[in-house]
mmCIF file of N, CA and C and ligand atoms in Angstrom:
data_model
loop_
_atom_site.group_PDB
_atom_site.id
_atom_site.type_symbol
_atom_site.label_atom_id
_atom_site.label_comp_id
_atom_site.label_asym_id
_atom_site.label_seq_id
_atom_site.Cartn_x
_atom_site.Cartn_y
_atom_site.Cartn_z
ATOM 1 N N MET A 1 8.489 0.193 -8.025
ATOM 2 C CA MET A 1 7.449 -1.016 -7.935
ATOM 3 C C MET A 1 8.249 -2.302 -6.719
ATOM 4 N N ALA A 2 7.390 -3.046 -6.437
ATOM 5 C CA ALA A 2 7.649 -3.814 -5.176
ATOM 6 C C ALA A 2 8.287 -5.157 -5.916
ATOM 7 N N ILE A 3 9.395 -5.793 -5.171
ATOM 8 C CA ILE A 3 10.211 -6.894 -5.927
ATOM 9 C C ILE A 3 9.970 -8.145 -5.298
ATOM 10 N N TYR A 4 9.946 -8.748 -5.878
ATOM 11 C CA TYR A 4 9.848 -10.330 -5.080
ATOM 12 C C TYR A 4 10.633 -11.543 -5.688
ATOM 13 N N LYS A 5 10.765 -12.571 -4.889
ATOM 14 C CA LYS A 5 11.332 -13.777 -5.677
ATOM 15 C C LYS A 5 10.721 -14.839 -5.619
ATOM 16 N N ASN A 6 9.807 -15.035 -4.777
ATOM 17 C CA ASN A 6 9.233 -16.251 -4.692
ATOM 18 C C ASN A 6 8.291 -16.410 -4.540
ATOM 19 N N GLY A 7 7.549 -16.319 -6.054
ATOM 20 C CA GLY A 7 6.021 -15.928 -6.441
ATOM 21 C C GLY A 7 5.303 -17.067 -5.796
ATOM 22 N N ASN A 8 5.493 -18.166 -5.348
ATOM 23 C CA ASN A 8 4.543 -18.956 -4.918
ATOM 24 C C ASN A 8 3.986 -18.840 -3.738
ATOM 25 N N LEU A 9 5.209 -17.910 -2.847
ATOM 26 C CA LEU A 9 4.456 -17.568 -1.511
ATOM 27 C C LEU A 9 3.521 -16.533 -1.752
ATOM 28 N N LEU A 10 3.044 -15.938 -2.782
ATOM 29 C CA LEU A 10 2.215 -14.981 -2.987
ATOM 30 C C LEU A 10 0.693 -15.433 -3.433
ATOM 31 N N HIS A 11 -0.296 -14.475 -3.096
ATOM 32 C CA HIS A 11 -1.457 -15.475 -3.633
ATOM 33 C C HIS A 11 -1.936 -13.979 -4.378
ATOM 34 N N HIS A 12 -2.443 -14.243 -5.556
ATOM 35 C CA HIS A 12 -3.160 -13.066 -6.215
ATOM 36 C C HIS A 12 -4.578 -13.598 -5.620
ATOM 37 N N SER A 13 -5.031 -12.283 -5.860
ATOM 38 C CA SER A 13 -6.389 -11.955 -5.335
ATOM 39 C C SER A 13 -7.209 -10.614 -5.914
ATOM 40 N N GLN A 14 -8.350 -11.019 -6.121
ATOM 41 C CA GLN A 14 -9.371 -9.771 -6.487
ATOM 42 C C GLN A 14 -10.005 -9.012 -5.662
ATOM 43 N N ASP A 15 -9.573 -8.945 -4.409
ATOM 44 C CA ASP A 15 -10.332 -8.367 -3.514
ATOM 45 C C ASP A 15 -10.285 -6.955 -3.858
ATOM 46 N N GLN A 16 -11.597 -6.446 -3.074
ATOM 47 C CA GLN A 16 -11.602 -4.688 -3.430
ATOM 48 C C GLN A 16 -11.098 -4.012 -2.708
ATOM 49 N N ALA A 17 -10.718 -4.366 -1.866
ATOM 50 C CA ALA A 17 -9.720 -3.850 -0.937
ATOM 51 C C ALA A 17 -8.317 -3.243 -1.272
ATOM 52 N N PHE A 18 -7.848 -3.993 -2.369
ATOM 53 C CA PHE A 18 -6.878 -3.293 -3.107
ATOM 54 C C PHE A 18 -7.098 -2.267 -4.513
ATOM 55 N N ASP A 19 -8.500 -1.843 -4.538
ATOM 56 C CA ASP A 19 -8.727 -0.875 -5.034
ATOM 57 C C ASP A 19 -9.136 0.512 -4.576
ATOM 58 N N ALA A 20 -9.331 0.308 -3.205
ATOM 59 C CA ALA A 20 -9.509 1.296 -2.244
ATOM 60 C C ALA A 20 -8.361 2.321 -2.166
ATOM 61 N N VAL A 21 -8.517 3.893 -2.418
ATOM 62 C CA VAL A 21 -7.792 4.757 -2.413
ATOM 63 C C VAL A 21 -7.642 5.157 -1.134
ATOM 64 N N HIS A 22 -6.533 5.460 -0.065
ATOM 65 C CA HIS A 22 -7.021 6.333 1.006
ATOM 66 C C HIS A 22 -6.339 7.604 1.251
ATOM 67 N N SER A 23 -6.626 8.358 1.947
ATOM 68 C CA SER A 23 -5.977 9.456 2.452
ATOM 69 C C SER A 23 -4.952 9.809 3.292
ATOM 70 N N PRO A 24 -3.755 10.358 3.288
ATOM 71 C CA PRO A 24 -2.808 10.339 3.874
ATOM 72 C C PRO A 24 -2.859 10.183 5.350
ATOM 73 N N GLY A 25 -2.398 10.144 6.481
ATOM 74 C CA GLY A 25 -2.841 10.128 7.759
ATOM 75 C C GLY A 25 -4.053 9.713 8.454
ATOM 76 N N THR A 26 -4.628 8.752 7.508
ATOM 77 C CA THR A 26 -5.629 7.514 8.147
ATOM 78 C C THR A 26 -5.366 6.668 8.421
ATOM 79 N N ALA A 27 -6.155 5.602 9.413
ATOM 80 C CA ALA A 27 -5.734 4.207 9.651
ATOM 81 C C ALA A 27 -5.511 3.869 8.490
ATOM 82 N N ALA A 28 -4.439 2.728 8.429
ATOM 83 C CA ALA A 28 -4.379 1.402 7.258
ATOM 84 C C ALA A 28 -5.492 0.185 7.656
ATOM 85 N N PRO A 29 -6.063 -0.028 6.944
ATOM 86 C CA PRO A 29 -7.101 -0.815 7.346
ATOM 87 C C PRO A 29 -6.182 -2.370 7.565
ATOM 88 N N PHE A 30 -5.006 -2.775 6.770
ATOM 89 C CA PHE A 30 -4.355 -3.763 6.782
ATOM 90 C C PHE A 30 -2.891 -3.743 6.829
ATOM 91 N N ALA A 31 -2.272 -4.481 7.375
ATOM 92 C CA ALA A 31 -0.835 -4.418 7.853
ATOM 93 C C ALA A 31 -0.256 -4.826 6.269
ATOM 94 N N GLY A 32 0.833 -4.344 5.495
ATOM 95 C CA GLY A 32 1.443 -4.561 4.275
ATOM 96 C C GLY A 32 2.055 -3.438 3.608
ATOM 97 N N ILE A 33 2.090 -3.524 2.398
ATOM 98 C CA ILE A 33 2.920 -2.206 1.882
ATOM 99 C C ILE A 33 1.838 -1.853 0.636
ATOM 100 N N TYR A 34 1.733 -0.382 0.902
ATOM 101 C CA TYR A 34 1.035 0.523 0.630
ATOM 102 C C TYR A 34 1.711 1.329 -0.677
ATOM 103 N N ARG A 35 1.186 1.712 -1.594
ATOM 104 C CA ARG A 35 1.946 2.279 -2.907
ATOM 105 C C ARG A 35 1.005 3.917 -3.108
ATOM 106 N N CYS A 36 1.694 4.716 -2.925
ATOM 107 C CA CYS A 36 1.311 5.863 -3.648
ATOM 108 C C CYS A 36 0.672 5.848 -5.107
ATOM 109 N N ALA A 37 -0.861 6.345 -5.319
ATOM 110 C CA ALA A 37 -0.867 5.737 -6.458
ATOM 111 C C ALA A 37 -1.027 7.174 -7.173
ATOM 112 N N THR A 38 0.021 8.364 -6.872
ATOM 113 C CA THR A 38 0.043 9.408 -7.919
ATOM 114 C C THR A 38 1.887 9.167 -8.318
ATOM 115 N N CYS A 39 2.418 8.791 -7.582
ATOM 116 C CA CYS A 39 3.771 8.466 -7.980
ATOM 117 C C CYS A 39 4.464 7.146 -7.484
ATOM 118 N N GLY A 40 3.627 6.707 -7.155
ATOM 119 C CA GLY A 40 4.329 4.987 -7.362
ATOM 120 C C GLY A 40 5.282 4.771 -5.663
ATOM 121 N N HIS A 41 5.603 5.612 -5.058
ATOM 122 C CA HIS A 41 6.181 5.475 -3.871
ATOM 123 C C HIS A 41 5.989 4.413 -2.808
ATOM 124 N N GLU A 42 6.390 3.603 -2.751
ATOM 125 C CA GLU A 42 6.053 2.402 -1.501
ATOM 126 C C GLU A 42 6.598 2.951 -0.024
ATOM 127 N N VAL A 43 5.421 2.285 0.810
ATOM 128 C CA VAL A 43 5.837 2.075 2.051
ATOM 129 C C VAL A 43 5.229 0.641 2.910
ATOM 130 N N GLY A 44 5.813 -0.002 3.699
ATOM 131 C CA GLY A 44 5.213 -0.875 4.727
ATOM 132 C C GLY A 44 4.867 -0.374 6.154
ATOM 133 N N ILE A 45 3.830 -0.744 5.966
ATOM 134 C CA ILE A 45 2.809 -0.368 7.520
ATOM 135 C C ILE A 45 2.413 -1.531 8.369
ATOM 136 N N ALA A 46 2.741 -1.559 9.409
ATOM 137 C CA ALA A 46 2.470 -2.161 10.451
ATOM 138 C C ALA A 46 0.846 -2.794 10.819
ATOM 139 N N HIS A 47 0.508 -3.579 11.127
ATOM 140 C CA HIS A 47 -1.165 -3.619 11.687
ATOM 141 C C HIS A 47 -1.225 -2.362 13.141
ATOM 142 N N GLY A 48 -2.404 -2.277 12.536
ATOM 143 C CA GLY A 48 -3.202 -0.695 13.704
ATOM 144 C C GLY A 48 -2.283 0.577 13.763
ATOM 145 N N HIS A 49 -0.880 0.523 12.477
ATOM 146 C CA HIS A 49 -0.564 2.096 12.126
ATOM 147 C C HIS A 49 -1.424 2.730 11.199
ATOM 148 N N THR A 50 -1.095 3.999 11.353
ATOM 149 C CA THR A 50 -1.401 5.201 10.274
ATOM 150 C C THR A 50 -0.610 5.382 9.099
ATOM 151 N N LEU A 51 -1.388 5.274 7.832
ATOM 152 C CA LEU A 51 -0.734 5.728 6.755
ATOM 153 C C LEU A 51 0.095 7.112 6.462
ATOM 154 N N PRO A 52 1.310 7.283 6.127
ATOM 155 C CA PRO A 52 2.109 8.174 6.149
ATOM 156 C C PRO A 52 1.007 9.842 5.565
ATOM 157 N N PRO A 53 1.614 10.736 6.533
ATOM 158 C CA PRO A 53 1.004 11.914 6.230
ATOM 159 C C PRO A 53 1.028 12.491 4.879
ATOM 160 N N GLN A 54 0.290 13.990 4.363
ATOM 161 C CA GLN A 54 0.622 14.585 3.080
ATOM 162 C C GLN A 54 2.009 15.104 3.645
ATOM 163 N N GLY A 55 2.749 14.902 3.197
ATOM 164 C CA GLY A 55 4.047 15.699 2.814
ATOM 165 C C GLY A 55 4.970 14.379 3.377
ATOM 166 N N HIS A 56 4.574 13.157 3.682
ATOM 167 C CA HIS A 56 5.786 12.392 3.529
ATOM 168 C C HIS A 56 6.592 12.314 2.726
ATOM 169 N N HIS A 57 6.740 12.335 1.274
ATOM 170 C CA HIS A 57 7.503 12.656 0.170
ATOM 171 C C HIS A 57 6.685 13.367 -0.624
ATOM 172 N N GLN A 58 7.709 14.097 -1.456
ATOM 173 C CA GLN A 58 7.425 15.128 -2.292
ATOM 174 C C GLN A 58 7.112 14.813 -3.804
ATOM 175 N N HIS A 59 6.171 15.385 -4.353
ATOM 176 C CA HIS A 59 5.608 15.425 -5.577
ATOM 177 C C HIS A 59 5.853 16.435 -6.240
ATOM 178 N N ALA A 60 6.557 16.254 -7.944
ATOM 179 C CA ALA A 60 6.874 16.966 -8.540
ATOM 180 C C ALA A 60 5.390 18.128 -8.731
ATOM 181 N N PRO A 61 5.433 19.314 -8.923
ATOM 182 C CA PRO A 61 4.459 20.256 -8.969
ATOM 183 C C PRO A 61 3.500 19.955 -9.861
ATOM 184 N N GLY A 62 1.751 19.831 -9.548
ATOM 185 C CA GLY A 62 1.057 19.709 -10.085
ATOM 186 C C GLY A 62 0.928 18.089 -10.870
ATOM 187 N N ILE A 63 1.407 17.013 -10.279
ATOM 188 C CA ILE A 63 0.300 15.758 -10.207
ATOM 189 C C ILE A 63 -0.081 15.490 -9.295
ATOM 190 N N GLY A 64 -0.631 16.597 -8.067
ATOM 191 C CA GLY A 64 -1.434 15.891 -7.252
ATOM 192 C C GLY A 64 -1.063 15.538 -5.663
ATOM 193 N N PRO A 65 -1.697 15.414 -5.097
ATOM 194 C CA PRO A 65 -1.511 14.690 -3.481
ATOM 195 C C PRO A 65 -1.100 13.305 -3.712
ATOM 196 N N ILE A 66 -0.521 13.224 -2.202
ATOM 197 C CA ILE A 66 -0.230 11.663 -2.187
ATOM 198 C C ILE A 66 -1.457 10.977 -1.936
ATOM 199 N N ARG A 67 -1.746 9.627 -2.363
ATOM 200 C CA ARG A 67 -3.136 8.885 -2.293
ATOM 201 C C ARG A 67 -2.797 7.733 -2.248
ATOM 202 N N TRP A 68 -2.992 6.801 -0.734
ATOM 203 C CA TRP A 68 -2.129 5.523 -0.582
ATOM 204 C C TRP A 68 -3.324 4.283 -1.066
ATOM 205 N N GLN A 69 -2.786 3.340 -1.598
ATOM 206 C CA GLN A 69 -3.138 2.251 -2.204
ATOM 207 C C GLN A 69 -2.805 0.903 -1.614
ATOM 208 N N LEU A 70 -3.466 -0.070 -1.235
ATOM 209 C CA LEU A 70 -3.185 -1.122 -0.860
ATOM 210 C C LEU A 70 -2.015 -2.087 -1.836
ATOM 211 N N LEU A 71 -0.869 -2.311 -1.351
ATOM 212 C CA LEU A 71 -0.126 -3.346 -2.834
ATOM 213 C C LEU A 71 -0.234 -4.631 -2.162
ATOM 214 N N VAL A 72 0.397 -5.044 -1.143
ATOM 215 C CA VAL A 72 0.380 -6.336 -0.916
ATOM 216 C C VAL A 72 -0.354 -6.604 0.564
ATOM 217 N N PHE A 73 -0.822 -7.286 0.969
ATOM 218 C CA PHE A 73 -1.662 -7.672 2.597
ATOM 219 C C PHE A 73 -0.931 -8.321 3.139
ATOM 220 N N ALA A 74 -0.284 -8.071 4.443
ATOM 221 C CA ALA A 74 0.552 -9.335 4.829
ATOM 222 C C ALA A 74 -0.677 -9.836 5.489
ATOM 223 N N GLN A 75 -0.940 -10.778 5.404
ATOM 224 C CA GLN A 75 -0.979 -12.209 6.366
ATOM 225 C C GLN A 75 -0.744 -12.758 7.486
ATOM 226 N N HIS A 76 -1.992 -12.710 8.555
ATOM 227 C CA HIS A 76 -1.129 -13.225 9.701
ATOM 228 C C HIS A 76 -1.512 -14.499 10.227
ATOM 229 N N ASN A 77 -1.011 -15.579 10.381
ATOM 230 C CA ASN A 77 -1.287 -16.450 11.046
ATOM 231 C C ASN A 77 -2.418 -16.473 12.573
ATOM 232 N N PRO A 78 -3.281 -17.244 12.662
ATOM 233 C CA PRO A 78 -4.335 -17.053 14.007
ATOM 234 C C PRO A 78 -3.333 -16.791 14.808
HETATM 235 ZN ZN1 ZN B 101 3.456 9.883 -4.361
#
């Protein structure tokens, strides 16, 4: 689970971007932290990069494939 200290520096959002589930190896729509919806493994992704491929980390047999979900969106200053 992602950990933070200064909650006043984070903004709570209901944006649907946080509900979308992305396949391994596809373009990350935003820079930020992504969480595997299957096992909870988290990764940081830079702007313009792709999500880690299937096989990036191991799952216990039978729980299913890696599925990435946006956890924290990194907001860039204009
Ligand atoms: Zn996983």
